[in-house]
mmCIF file of C-alpha atoms in Angstrom:
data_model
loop_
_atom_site.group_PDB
_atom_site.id
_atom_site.type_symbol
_atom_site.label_atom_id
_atom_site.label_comp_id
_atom_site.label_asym_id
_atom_site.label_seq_id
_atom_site.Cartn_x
_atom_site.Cartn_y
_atom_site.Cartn_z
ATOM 1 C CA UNK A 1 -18.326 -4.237 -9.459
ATOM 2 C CA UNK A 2 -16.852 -5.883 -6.512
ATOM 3 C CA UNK A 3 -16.802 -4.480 -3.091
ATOM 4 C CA UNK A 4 -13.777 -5.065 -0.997
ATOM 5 C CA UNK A 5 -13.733 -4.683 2.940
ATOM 6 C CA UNK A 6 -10.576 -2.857 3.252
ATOM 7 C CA UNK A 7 -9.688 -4.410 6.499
ATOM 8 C CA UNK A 8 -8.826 -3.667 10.180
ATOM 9 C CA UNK A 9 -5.800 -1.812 11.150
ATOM 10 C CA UNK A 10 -4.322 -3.371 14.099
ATOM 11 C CA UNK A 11 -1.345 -1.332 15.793
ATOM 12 C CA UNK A 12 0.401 -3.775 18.379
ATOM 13 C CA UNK A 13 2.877 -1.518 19.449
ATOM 14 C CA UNK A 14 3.131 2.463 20.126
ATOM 15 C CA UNK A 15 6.681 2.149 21.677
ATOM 16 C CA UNK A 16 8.522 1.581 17.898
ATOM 17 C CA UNK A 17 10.267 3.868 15.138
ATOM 18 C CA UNK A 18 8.983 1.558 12.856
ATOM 19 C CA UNK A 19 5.296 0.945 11.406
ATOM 20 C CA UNK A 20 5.841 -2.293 10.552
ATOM 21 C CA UNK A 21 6.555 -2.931 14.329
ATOM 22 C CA UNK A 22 3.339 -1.288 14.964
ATOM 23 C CA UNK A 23 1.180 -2.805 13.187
ATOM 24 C CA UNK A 24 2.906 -6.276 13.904
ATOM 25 C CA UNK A 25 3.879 -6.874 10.177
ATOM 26 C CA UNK A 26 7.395 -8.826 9.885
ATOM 27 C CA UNK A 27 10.136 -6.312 8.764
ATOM 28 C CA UNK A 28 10.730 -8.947 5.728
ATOM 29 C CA UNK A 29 6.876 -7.913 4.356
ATOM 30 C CA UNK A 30 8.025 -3.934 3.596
ATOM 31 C CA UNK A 31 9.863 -4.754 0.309
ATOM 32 C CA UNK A 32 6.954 -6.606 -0.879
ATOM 33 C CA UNK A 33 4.579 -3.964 0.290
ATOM 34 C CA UNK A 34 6.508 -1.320 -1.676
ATOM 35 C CA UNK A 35 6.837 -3.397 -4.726
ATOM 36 C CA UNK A 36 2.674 -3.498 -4.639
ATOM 37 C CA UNK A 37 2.448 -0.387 -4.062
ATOM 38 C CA UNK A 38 4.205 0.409 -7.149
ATOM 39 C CA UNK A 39 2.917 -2.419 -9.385
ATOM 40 C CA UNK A 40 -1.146 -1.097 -8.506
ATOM 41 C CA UNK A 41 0.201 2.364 -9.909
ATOM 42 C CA UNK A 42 2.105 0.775 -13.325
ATOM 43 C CA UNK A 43 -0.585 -2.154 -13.304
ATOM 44 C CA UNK A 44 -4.212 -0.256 -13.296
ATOM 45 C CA UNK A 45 -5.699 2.818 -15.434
ATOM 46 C CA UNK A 46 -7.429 4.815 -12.203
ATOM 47 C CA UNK A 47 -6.563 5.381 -8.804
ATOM 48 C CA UNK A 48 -10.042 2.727 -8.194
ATOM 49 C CA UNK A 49 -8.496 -0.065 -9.897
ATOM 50 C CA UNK A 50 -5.281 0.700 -8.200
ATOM 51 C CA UNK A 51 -6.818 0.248 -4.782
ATOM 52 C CA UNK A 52 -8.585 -2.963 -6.097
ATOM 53 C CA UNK A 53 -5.674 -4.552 -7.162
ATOM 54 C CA UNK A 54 -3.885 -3.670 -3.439
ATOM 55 C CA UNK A 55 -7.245 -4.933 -2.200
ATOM 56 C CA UNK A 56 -7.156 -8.541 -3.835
ATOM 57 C CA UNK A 57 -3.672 -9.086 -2.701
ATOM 58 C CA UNK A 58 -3.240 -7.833 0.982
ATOM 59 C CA UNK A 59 -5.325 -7.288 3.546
ATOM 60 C CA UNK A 60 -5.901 -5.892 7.579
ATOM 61 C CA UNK A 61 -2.397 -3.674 8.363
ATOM 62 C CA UNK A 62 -0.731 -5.041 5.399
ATOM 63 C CA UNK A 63 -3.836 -3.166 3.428
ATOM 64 C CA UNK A 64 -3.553 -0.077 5.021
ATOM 65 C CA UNK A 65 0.785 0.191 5.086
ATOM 66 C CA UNK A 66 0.342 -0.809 1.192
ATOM 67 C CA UNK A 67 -2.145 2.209 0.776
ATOM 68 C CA UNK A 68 0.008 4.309 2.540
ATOM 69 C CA UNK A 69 2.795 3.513 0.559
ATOM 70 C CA UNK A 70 0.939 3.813 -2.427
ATOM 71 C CA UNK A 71 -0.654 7.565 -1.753
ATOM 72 C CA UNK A 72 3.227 8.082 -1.349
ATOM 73 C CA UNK A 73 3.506 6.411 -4.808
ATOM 74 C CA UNK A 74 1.212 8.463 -6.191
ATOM 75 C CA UNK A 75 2.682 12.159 -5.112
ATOM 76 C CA UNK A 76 5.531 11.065 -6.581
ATOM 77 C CA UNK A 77 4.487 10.412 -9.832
ATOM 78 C CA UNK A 78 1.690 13.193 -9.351
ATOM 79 C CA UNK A 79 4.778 15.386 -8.952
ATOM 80 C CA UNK A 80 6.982 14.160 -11.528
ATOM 81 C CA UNK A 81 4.594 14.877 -14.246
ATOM 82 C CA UNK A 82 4.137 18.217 -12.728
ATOM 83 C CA UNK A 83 7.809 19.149 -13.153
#
């Protein structure tokens, strides 16, 4: 099995509303983060090959936003198939 280094967060800025502005990732990035986020859920069979598949495509503070978004992802659909 591969082992991925899952990167550095680097926060540039504490003075923002925005995390993208903190962690110096151009506002133009989010949409494609979210889309990731989204297509590790639909694409992979475990939350481990979900976090692989964010792994191979981003990395430092894109890596960690993406995994952010994507525990957001997953209480979503965690809850949905509660309800």
């Amino acid at each position: 099995m591969p082992i991925y280094d899952l990167g550095t967060l680097t926060v540039v800025n504490h003075d923002v509303e925005k995390l993208t502005d903190a962690f110096g990732i151009p506002e133009n990035r989010f949409e494609d983060i979210l889309r990731l986020a989204y297509e590790a859920w639909d694409h992979e069979d475990t939350i481990s090959e979900s976090i692989e598949y964010i792994a191979q495509r981003v990395h430092g503070s894109e890596l960690v936003l993406t995994l952010a978004v994507f525990g957001r992802v997953w209480g979503e659909k965690d809850q949905s198939a509660d309800e």
